[in-house]
mmCIF file of C-alpha atoms in Angstrom:
data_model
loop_
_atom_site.group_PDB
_atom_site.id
_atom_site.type_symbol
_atom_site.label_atom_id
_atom_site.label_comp_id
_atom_site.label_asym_id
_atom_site.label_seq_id
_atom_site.Cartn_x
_atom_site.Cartn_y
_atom_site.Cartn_z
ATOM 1 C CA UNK A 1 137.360 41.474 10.508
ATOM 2 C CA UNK A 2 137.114 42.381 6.701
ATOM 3 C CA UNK A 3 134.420 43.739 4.915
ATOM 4 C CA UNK A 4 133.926 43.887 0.746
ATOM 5 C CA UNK A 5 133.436 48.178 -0.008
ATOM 6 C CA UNK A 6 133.643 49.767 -3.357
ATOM 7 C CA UNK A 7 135.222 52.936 -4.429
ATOM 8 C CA UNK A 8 134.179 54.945 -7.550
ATOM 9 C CA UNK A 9 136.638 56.719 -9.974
ATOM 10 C CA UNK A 10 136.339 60.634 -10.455
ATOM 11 C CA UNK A 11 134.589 60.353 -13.597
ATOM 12 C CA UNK A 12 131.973 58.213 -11.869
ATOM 13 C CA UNK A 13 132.738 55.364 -15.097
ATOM 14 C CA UNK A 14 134.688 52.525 -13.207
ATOM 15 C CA UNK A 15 134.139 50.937 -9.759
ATOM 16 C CA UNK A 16 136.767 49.291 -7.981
ATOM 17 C CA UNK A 17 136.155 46.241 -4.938
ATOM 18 C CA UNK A 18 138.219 46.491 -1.845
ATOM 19 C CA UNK A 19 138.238 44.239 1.251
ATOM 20 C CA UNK A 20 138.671 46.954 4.029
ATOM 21 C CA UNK A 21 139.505 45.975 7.815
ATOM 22 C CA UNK A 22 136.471 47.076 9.522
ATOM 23 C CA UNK A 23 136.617 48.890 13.335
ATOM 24 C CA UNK A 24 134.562 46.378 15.971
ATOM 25 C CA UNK A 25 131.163 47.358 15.700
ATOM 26 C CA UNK A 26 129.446 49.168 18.825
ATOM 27 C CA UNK A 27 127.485 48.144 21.703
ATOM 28 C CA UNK A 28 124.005 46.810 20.609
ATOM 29 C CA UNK A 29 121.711 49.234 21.397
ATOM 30 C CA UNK A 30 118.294 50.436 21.285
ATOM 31 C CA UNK A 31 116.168 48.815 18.361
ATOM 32 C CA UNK A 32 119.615 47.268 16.632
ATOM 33 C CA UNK A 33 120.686 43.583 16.020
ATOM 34 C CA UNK A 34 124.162 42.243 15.975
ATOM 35 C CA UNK A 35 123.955 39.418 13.400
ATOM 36 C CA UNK A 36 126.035 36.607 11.914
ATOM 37 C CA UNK A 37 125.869 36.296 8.543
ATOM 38 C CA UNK A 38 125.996 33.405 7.281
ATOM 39 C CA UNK A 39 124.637 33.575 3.402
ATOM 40 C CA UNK A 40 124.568 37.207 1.576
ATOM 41 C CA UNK A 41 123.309 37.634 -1.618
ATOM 42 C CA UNK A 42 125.003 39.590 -4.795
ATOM 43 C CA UNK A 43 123.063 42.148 -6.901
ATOM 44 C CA UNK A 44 124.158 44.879 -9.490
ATOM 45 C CA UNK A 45 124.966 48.297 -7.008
ATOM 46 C CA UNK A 46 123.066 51.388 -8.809
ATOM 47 C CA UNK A 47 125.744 53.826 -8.030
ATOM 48 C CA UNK A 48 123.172 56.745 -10.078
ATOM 49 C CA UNK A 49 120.317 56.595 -7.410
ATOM 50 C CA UNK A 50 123.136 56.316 -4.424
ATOM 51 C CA UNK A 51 124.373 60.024 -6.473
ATOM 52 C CA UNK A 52 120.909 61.255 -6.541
ATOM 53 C CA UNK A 53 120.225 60.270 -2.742
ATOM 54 C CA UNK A 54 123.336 62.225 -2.096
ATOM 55 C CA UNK A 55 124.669 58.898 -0.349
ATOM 56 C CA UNK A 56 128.244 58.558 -1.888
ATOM 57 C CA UNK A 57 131.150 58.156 0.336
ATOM 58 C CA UNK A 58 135.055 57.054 -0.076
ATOM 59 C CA UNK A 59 134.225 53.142 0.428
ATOM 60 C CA UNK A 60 130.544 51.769 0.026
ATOM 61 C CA UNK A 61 129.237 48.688 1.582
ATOM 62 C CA UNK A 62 128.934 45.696 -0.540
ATOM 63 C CA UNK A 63 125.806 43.470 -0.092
ATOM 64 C CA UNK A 64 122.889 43.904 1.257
ATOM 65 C CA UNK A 65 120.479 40.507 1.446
ATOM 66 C CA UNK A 66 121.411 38.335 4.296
ATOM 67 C CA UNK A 67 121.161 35.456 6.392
ATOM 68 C CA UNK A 68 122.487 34.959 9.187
ATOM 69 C CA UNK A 69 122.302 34.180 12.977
ATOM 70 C CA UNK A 70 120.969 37.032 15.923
ATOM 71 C CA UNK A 71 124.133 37.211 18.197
ATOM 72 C CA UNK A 72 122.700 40.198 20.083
ATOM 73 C CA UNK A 73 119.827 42.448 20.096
ATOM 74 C CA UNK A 74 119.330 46.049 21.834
ATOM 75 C CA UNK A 75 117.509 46.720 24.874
ATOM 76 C CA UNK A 76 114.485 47.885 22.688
ATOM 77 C CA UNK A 77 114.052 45.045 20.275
ATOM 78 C CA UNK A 78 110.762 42.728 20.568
ATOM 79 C CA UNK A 79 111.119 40.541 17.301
ATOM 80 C CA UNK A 80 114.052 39.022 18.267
ATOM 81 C CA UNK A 81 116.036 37.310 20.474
ATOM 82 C CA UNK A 82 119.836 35.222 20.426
ATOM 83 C CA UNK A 83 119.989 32.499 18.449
ATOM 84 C CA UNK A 84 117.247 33.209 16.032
ATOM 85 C CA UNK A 85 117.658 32.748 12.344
ATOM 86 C CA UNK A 86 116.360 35.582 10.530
ATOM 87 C CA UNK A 87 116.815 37.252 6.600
ATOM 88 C CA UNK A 88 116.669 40.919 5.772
ATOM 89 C CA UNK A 89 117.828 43.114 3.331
ATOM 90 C CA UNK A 90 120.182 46.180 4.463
ATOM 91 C CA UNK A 91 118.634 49.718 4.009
ATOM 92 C CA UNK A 92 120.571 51.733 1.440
ATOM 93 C CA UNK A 93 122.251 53.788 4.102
ATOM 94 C CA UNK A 94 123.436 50.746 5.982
ATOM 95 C CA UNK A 95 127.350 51.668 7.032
ATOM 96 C CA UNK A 96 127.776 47.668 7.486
ATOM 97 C CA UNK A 97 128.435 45.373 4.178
ATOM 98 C CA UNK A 98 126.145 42.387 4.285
ATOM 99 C CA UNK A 99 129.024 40.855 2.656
ATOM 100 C CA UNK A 100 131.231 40.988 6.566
ATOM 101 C CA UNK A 101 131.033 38.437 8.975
ATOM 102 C CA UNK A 102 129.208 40.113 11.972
ATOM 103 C CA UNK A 103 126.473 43.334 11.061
ATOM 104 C CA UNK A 104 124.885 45.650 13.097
ATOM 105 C CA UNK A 105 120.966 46.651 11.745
ATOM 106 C CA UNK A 106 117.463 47.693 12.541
ATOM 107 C CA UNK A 107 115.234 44.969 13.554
ATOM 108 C CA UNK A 108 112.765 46.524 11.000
ATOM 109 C CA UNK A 109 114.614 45.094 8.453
ATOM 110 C CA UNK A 110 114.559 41.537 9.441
ATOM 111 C CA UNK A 111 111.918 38.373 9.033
ATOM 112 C CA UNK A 112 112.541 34.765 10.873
ATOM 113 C CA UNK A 113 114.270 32.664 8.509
ATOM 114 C CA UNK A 114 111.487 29.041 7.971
ATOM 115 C CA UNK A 115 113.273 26.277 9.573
ATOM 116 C CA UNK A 116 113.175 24.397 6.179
ATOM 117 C CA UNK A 117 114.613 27.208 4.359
ATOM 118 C CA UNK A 118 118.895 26.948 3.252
ATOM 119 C CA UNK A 119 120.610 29.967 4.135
ATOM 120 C CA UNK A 120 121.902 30.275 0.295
ATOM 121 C CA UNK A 121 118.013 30.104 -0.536
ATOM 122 C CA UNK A 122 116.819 32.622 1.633
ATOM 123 C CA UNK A 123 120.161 35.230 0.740
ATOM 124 C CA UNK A 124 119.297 34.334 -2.516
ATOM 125 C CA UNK A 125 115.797 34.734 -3.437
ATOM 126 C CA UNK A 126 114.147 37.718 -0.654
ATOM 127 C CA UNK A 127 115.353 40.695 -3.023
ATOM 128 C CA UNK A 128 114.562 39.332 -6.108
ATOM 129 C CA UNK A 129 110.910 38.314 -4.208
ATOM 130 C CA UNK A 130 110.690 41.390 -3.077
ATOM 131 C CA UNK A 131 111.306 42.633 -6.719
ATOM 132 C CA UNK A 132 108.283 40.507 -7.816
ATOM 133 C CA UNK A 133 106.120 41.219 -5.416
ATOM 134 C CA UNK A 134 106.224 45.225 -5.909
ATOM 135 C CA UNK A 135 105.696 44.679 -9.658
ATOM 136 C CA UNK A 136 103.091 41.881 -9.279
ATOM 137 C CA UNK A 137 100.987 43.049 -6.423
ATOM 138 C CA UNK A 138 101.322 46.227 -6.175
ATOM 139 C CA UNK A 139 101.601 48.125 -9.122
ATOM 140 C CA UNK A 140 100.018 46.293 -11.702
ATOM 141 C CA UNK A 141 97.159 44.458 -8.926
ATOM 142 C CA UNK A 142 97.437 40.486 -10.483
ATOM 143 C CA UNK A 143 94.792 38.690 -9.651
ATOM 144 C CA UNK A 144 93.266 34.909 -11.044
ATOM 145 C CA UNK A 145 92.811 34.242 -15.041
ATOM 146 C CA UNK A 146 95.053 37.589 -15.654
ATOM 147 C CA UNK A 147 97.335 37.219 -18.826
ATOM 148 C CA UNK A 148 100.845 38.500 -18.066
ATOM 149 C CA UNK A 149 103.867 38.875 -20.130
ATOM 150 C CA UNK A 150 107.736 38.295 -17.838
ATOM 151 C CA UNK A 151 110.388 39.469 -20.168
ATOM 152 C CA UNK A 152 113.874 37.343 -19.612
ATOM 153 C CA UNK A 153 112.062 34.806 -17.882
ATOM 154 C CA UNK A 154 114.855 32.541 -16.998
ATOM 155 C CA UNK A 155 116.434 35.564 -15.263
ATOM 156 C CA UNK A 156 116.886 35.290 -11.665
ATOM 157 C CA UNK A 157 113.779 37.875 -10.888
ATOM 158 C CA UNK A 158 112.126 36.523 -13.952
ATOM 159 C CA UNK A 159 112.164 33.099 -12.022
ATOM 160 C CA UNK A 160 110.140 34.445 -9.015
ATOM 161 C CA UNK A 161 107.993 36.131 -11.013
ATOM 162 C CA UNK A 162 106.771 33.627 -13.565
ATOM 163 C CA UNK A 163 106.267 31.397 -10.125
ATOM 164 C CA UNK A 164 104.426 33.762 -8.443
ATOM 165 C CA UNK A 165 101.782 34.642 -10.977
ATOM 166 C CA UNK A 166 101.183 31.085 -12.124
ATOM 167 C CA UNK A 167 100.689 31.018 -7.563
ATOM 168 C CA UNK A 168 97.933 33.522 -8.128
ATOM 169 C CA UNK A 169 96.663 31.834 -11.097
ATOM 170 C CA UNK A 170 97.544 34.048 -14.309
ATOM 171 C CA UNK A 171 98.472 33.048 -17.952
ATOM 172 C CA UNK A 172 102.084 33.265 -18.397
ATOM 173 C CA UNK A 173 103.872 34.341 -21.351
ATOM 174 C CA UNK A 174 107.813 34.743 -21.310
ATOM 175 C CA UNK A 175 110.587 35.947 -23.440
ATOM 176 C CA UNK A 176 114.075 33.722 -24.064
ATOM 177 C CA UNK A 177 117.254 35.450 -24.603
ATOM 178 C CA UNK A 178 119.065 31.564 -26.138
ATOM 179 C CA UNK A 179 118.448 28.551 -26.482
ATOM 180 C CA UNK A 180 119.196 27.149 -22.653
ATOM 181 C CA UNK A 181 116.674 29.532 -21.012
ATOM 182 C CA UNK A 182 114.124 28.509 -23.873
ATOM 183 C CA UNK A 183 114.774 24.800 -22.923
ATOM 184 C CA UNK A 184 114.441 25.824 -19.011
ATOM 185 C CA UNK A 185 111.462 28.158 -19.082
ATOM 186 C CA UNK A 186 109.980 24.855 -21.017
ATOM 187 C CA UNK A 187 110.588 22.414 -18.156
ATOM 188 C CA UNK A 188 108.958 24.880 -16.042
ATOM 189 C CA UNK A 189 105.887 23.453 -14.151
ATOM 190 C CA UNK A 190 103.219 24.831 -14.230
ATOM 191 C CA UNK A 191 103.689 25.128 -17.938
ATOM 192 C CA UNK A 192 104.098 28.774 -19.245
ATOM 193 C CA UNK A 193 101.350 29.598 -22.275
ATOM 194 C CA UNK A 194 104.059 30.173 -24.770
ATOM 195 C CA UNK A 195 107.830 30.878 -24.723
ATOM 196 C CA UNK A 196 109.041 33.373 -27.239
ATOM 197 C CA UNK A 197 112.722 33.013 -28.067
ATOM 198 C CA UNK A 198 114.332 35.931 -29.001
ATOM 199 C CA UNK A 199 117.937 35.005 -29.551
ATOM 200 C CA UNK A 200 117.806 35.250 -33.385
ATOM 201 C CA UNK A 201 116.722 38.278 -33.608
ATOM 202 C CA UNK A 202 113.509 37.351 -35.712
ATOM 203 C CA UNK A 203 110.602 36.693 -32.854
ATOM 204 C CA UNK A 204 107.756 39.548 -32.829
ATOM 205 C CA UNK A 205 107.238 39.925 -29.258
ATOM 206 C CA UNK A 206 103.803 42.097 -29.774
ATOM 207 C CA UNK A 207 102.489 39.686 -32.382
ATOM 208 C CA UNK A 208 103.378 36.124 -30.179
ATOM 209 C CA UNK A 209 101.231 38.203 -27.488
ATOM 210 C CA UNK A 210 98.175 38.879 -29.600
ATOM 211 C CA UNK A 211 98.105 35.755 -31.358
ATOM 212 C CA UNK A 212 98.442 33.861 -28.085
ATOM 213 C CA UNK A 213 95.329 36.490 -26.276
ATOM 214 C CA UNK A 214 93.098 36.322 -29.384
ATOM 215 C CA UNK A 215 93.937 39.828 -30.457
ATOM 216 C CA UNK A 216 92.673 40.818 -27.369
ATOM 217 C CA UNK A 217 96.254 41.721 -25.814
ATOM 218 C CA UNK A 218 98.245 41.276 -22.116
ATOM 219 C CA UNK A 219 97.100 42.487 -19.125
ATOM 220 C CA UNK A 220 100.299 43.026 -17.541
ATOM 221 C CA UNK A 221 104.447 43.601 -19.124
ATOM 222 C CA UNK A 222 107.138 42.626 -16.563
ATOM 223 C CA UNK A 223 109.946 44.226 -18.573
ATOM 224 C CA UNK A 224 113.615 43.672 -18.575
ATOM 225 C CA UNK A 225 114.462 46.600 -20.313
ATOM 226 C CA UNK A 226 113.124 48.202 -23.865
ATOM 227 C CA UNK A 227 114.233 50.263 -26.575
ATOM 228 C CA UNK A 228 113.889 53.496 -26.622
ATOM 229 C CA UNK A 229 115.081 54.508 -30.379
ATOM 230 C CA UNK A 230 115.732 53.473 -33.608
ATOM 231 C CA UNK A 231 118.003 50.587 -34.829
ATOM 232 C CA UNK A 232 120.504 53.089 -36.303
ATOM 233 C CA UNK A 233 120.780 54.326 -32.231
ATOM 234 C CA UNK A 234 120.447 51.583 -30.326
ATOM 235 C CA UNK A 235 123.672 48.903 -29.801
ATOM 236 C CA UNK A 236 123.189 45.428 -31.016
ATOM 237 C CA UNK A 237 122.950 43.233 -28.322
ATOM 238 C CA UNK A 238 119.983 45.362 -27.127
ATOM 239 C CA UNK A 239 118.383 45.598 -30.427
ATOM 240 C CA UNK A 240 118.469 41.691 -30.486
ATOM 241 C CA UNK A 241 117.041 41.114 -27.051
ATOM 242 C CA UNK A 242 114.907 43.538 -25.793
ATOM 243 C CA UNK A 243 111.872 45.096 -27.448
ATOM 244 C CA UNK A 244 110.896 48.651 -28.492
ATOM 245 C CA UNK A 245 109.112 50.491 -26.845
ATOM 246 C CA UNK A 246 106.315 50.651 -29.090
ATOM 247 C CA UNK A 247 105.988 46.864 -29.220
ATOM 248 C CA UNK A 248 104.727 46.812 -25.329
ATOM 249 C CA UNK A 249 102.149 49.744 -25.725
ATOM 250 C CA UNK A 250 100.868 47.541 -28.703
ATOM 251 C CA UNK A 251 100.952 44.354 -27.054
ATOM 252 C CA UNK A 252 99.195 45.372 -23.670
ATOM 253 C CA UNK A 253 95.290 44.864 -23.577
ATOM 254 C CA UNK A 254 92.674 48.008 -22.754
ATOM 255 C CA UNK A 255 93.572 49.138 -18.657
ATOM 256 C CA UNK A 256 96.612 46.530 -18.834
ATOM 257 C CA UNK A 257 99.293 47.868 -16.351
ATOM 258 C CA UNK A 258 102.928 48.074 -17.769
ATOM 259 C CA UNK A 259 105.743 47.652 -14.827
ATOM 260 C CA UNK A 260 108.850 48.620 -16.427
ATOM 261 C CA UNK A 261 112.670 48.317 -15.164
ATOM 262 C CA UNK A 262 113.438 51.447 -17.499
ATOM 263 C CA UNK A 263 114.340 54.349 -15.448
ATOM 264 C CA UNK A 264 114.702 56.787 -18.217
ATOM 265 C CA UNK A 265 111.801 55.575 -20.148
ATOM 266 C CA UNK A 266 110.597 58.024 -22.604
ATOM 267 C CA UNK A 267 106.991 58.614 -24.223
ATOM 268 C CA UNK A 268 105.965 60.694 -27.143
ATOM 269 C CA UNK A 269 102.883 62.233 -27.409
ATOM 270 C CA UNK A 270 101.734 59.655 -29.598
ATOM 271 C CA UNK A 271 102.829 57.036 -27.405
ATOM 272 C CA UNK A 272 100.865 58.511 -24.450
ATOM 273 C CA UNK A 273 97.750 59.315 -26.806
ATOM 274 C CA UNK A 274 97.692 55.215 -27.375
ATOM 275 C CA UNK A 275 98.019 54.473 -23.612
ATOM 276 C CA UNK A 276 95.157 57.164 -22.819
ATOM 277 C CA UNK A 277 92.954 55.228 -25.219
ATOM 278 C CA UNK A 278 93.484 52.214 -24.239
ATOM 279 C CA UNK A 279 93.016 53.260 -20.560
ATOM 280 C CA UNK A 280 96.293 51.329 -19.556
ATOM 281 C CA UNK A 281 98.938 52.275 -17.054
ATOM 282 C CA UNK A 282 102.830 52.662 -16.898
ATOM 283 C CA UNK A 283 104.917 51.905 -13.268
ATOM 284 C CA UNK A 284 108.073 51.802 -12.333
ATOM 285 C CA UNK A 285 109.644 49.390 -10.291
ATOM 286 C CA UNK A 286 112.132 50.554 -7.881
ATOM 287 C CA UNK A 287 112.373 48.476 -5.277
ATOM 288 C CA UNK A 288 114.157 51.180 -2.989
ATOM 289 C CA UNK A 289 110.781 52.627 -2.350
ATOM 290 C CA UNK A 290 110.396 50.549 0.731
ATOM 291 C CA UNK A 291 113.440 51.299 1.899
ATOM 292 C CA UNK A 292 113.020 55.287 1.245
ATOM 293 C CA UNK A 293 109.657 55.642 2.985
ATOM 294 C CA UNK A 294 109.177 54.477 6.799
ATOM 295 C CA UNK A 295 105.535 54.874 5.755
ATOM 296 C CA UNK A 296 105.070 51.740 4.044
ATOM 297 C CA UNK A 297 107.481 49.420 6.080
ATOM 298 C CA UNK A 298 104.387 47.595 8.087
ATOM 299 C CA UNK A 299 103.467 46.529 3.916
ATOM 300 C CA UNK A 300 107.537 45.783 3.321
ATOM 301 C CA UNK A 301 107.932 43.575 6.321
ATOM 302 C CA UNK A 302 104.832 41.218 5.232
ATOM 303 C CA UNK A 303 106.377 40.753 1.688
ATOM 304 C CA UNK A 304 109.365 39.756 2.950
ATOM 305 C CA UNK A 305 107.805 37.138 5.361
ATOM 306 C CA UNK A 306 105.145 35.868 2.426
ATOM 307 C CA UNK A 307 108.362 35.537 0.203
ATOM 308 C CA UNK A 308 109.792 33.487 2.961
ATOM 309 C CA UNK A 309 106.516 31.060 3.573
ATOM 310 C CA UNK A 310 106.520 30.860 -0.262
ATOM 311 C CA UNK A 311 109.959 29.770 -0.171
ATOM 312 C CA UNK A 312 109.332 27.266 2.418
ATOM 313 C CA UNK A 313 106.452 25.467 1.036
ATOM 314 C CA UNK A 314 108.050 25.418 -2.786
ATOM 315 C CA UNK A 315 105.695 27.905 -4.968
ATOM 316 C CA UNK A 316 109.263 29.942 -4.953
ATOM 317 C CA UNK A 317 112.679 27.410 -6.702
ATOM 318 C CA UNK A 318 114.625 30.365 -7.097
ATOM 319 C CA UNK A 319 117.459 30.067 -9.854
ATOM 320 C CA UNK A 320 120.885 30.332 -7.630
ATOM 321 C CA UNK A 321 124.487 29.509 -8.951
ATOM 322 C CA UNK A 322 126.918 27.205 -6.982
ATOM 323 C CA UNK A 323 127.696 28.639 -3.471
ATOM 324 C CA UNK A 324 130.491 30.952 -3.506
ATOM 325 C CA UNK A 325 133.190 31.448 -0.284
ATOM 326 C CA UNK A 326 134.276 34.824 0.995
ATOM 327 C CA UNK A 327 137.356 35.543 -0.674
ATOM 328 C CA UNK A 328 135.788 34.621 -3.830
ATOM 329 C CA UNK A 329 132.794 37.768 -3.492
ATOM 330 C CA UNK A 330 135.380 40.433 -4.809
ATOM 331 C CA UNK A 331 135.968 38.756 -8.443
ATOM 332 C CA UNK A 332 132.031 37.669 -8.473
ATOM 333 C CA UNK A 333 131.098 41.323 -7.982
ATOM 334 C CA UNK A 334 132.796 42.158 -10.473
ATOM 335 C CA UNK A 335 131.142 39.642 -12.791
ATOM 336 C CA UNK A 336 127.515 40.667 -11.291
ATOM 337 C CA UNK A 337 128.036 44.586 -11.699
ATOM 338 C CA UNK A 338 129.002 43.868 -15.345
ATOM 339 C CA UNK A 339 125.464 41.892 -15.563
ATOM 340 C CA UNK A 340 127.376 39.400 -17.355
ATOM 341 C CA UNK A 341 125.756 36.471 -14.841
ATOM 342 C CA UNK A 342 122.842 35.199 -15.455
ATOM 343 C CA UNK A 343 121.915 32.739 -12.064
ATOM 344 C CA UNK A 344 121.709 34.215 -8.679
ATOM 345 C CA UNK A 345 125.163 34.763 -7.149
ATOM 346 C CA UNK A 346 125.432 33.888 -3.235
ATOM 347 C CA UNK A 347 128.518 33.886 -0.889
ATOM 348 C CA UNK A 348 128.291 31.692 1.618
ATOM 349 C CA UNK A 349 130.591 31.733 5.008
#
């Protein structure tokens, strides 16, 4: 039985996908499941926070949101039982790659799969739901008649996201990187408040967002990445497509909540002086917290079953590329850790 692992060079620059032969995995025990996958989703591998969390080994597992059938379950499991179709996501330490035919892992990380719900649907759309939910909910606290602003909305989290807040009844305003994902964010229903495209280079994000709130600003930025310098610093595709920094802190409203995918976000005195009076708030989304804190996994476990009912009854139409087969994963890996890919990639077995 293979498995899809990937090996870092010494200078921590280029990563290499493997298929390894994997050793039969051991007896089901305790609070483990023995699953069948049968859909796994693809997303980019941050090999910096796997440094940080001292988690780097030889070979890495590949792929970590699944579908798939319950083959087995330990003597101490109570969720589950044979036969039962259930999604998860694997926890960053997981020693099995969701992209392998059987896995062994923690009922805790496991929902029922809806009946209605396509395995390439559910694979596809619980991390990028979760993703949504942690920047939407919890960090910047959405709630009805809300303005919010989804960078990259045709992007496959920008998809979930823009559906979810129009679900919990905010105005939505969204950023195109070309001409397709202006025409799709457009045939979007419900409609989104305005659609600013980008691609040329000559859209002003900030003043779109004020002319479209009455001066009065956003309550909440999804970002999808900002700029940090100047234009002589920055490269060019990212001075065309994403904004600067100062552009969000004048776009958001007084106490609007900024969620940004930025790890290594930066903030000048002056920048922090304009946040301070407008009472407003910067988060971080990191989606690893749930799976770094035992704490909150009662809170992770409902998301990922209210991303699942959302999927069923249609407030979630995630954005998901043609199903891909097993031997196919290595070569779109490669295309998803380059970010080059723009629809949700899902191998399907």
């Amino acid at each position: 039985m293979k498995g899809l692992y990937f090996q870092q060079s010494s200078t921590n620059e280029e990563i290499t996908f493997v298929f390894q032969e994997r050793e039969n995995l051991p007896v089901t025990e305790d609070n483990y499941v023995k699953l069948q996958v049968k859909a796994c989703g693809l997303s980019q591998i941050n090999t910096k926070l796997l440094a940080e969390m001292k988690m780097e080994k030889d070979f890495f597992p590949v792929g970590r949101e699944i579908a798939g059938i319950v083959l087995d379950v330990g003597s101490k499991v109570s969720f589950f039982q044979p036969d039962d179709e259930v999604v998860g996501i694997l926890p960053l330490d997981s020693e099995d790659p969701g992209l392998c035919e059987v896995v062994r892992v923690h009922e805790h990380y496991l929902v029922h799969k809806p009946e209605k719900v396509t395995w390439t649907e559910a694979a596809g759309t619980i991390r990028d739901g979760v993703r949504a939910y942690t920047a939407l909910h919890y960090l910047s606290r959405l709630s009805p008649g809300k303005s919010v602003l989804i960078m990259d909305g045709a992007s496959a989290l920008g998809t979930i996201a823009i559906q979810l807040a129009h679900h919990r009844g905010a105005k939505v305003i969204s950023t195109a990187c070309s001409l397709e994902d202006k025409q799709y964010l457009e045939r979007l229903r419900p409609a989104i408040a305005r659609v600013i495209d980008i691609s040329n280079g000559k859209a002003h994000v900030a003043e779109s967002c004020l002319e479209e709130t009455g001066g009065l600003g956003v309550d909440i930025v999804l970002d999808a990445g900002v700029r940090l310098f100047g234009k002589d610093d920055e490269p060019a595709v990212k001075l065309q497509l994403l904004p600067h920094k100062h552009d969000i802190i004048t776009l958001l409203g007084v106490g609007g909540h900024w969620v940004t995918t930025e790890e290594n976000l930066q903030l000048d005195p002056p920048d922090s002086h304009c946040l301070f009076l407008k009472g407003a708030t910067v988060a971080f989304l990191n989606d690893e917290v749930w799976n770094l804190s035992n704490v909150q996994q009662g809170k992770y476990l409902c998301i990922l079953k209210d991303v699942m009912e959302k999927l069923s009854t249609g407030v979630f139409r995630p954005q998901l590329d043609e199903p891909i087969p097993l031997y196919e994963a290595k070569v779109s890996m490669e295309v998803v850790q380059k970010n080059q890919g723009r629809k949700k990639q899902v191998v399907q077995f």
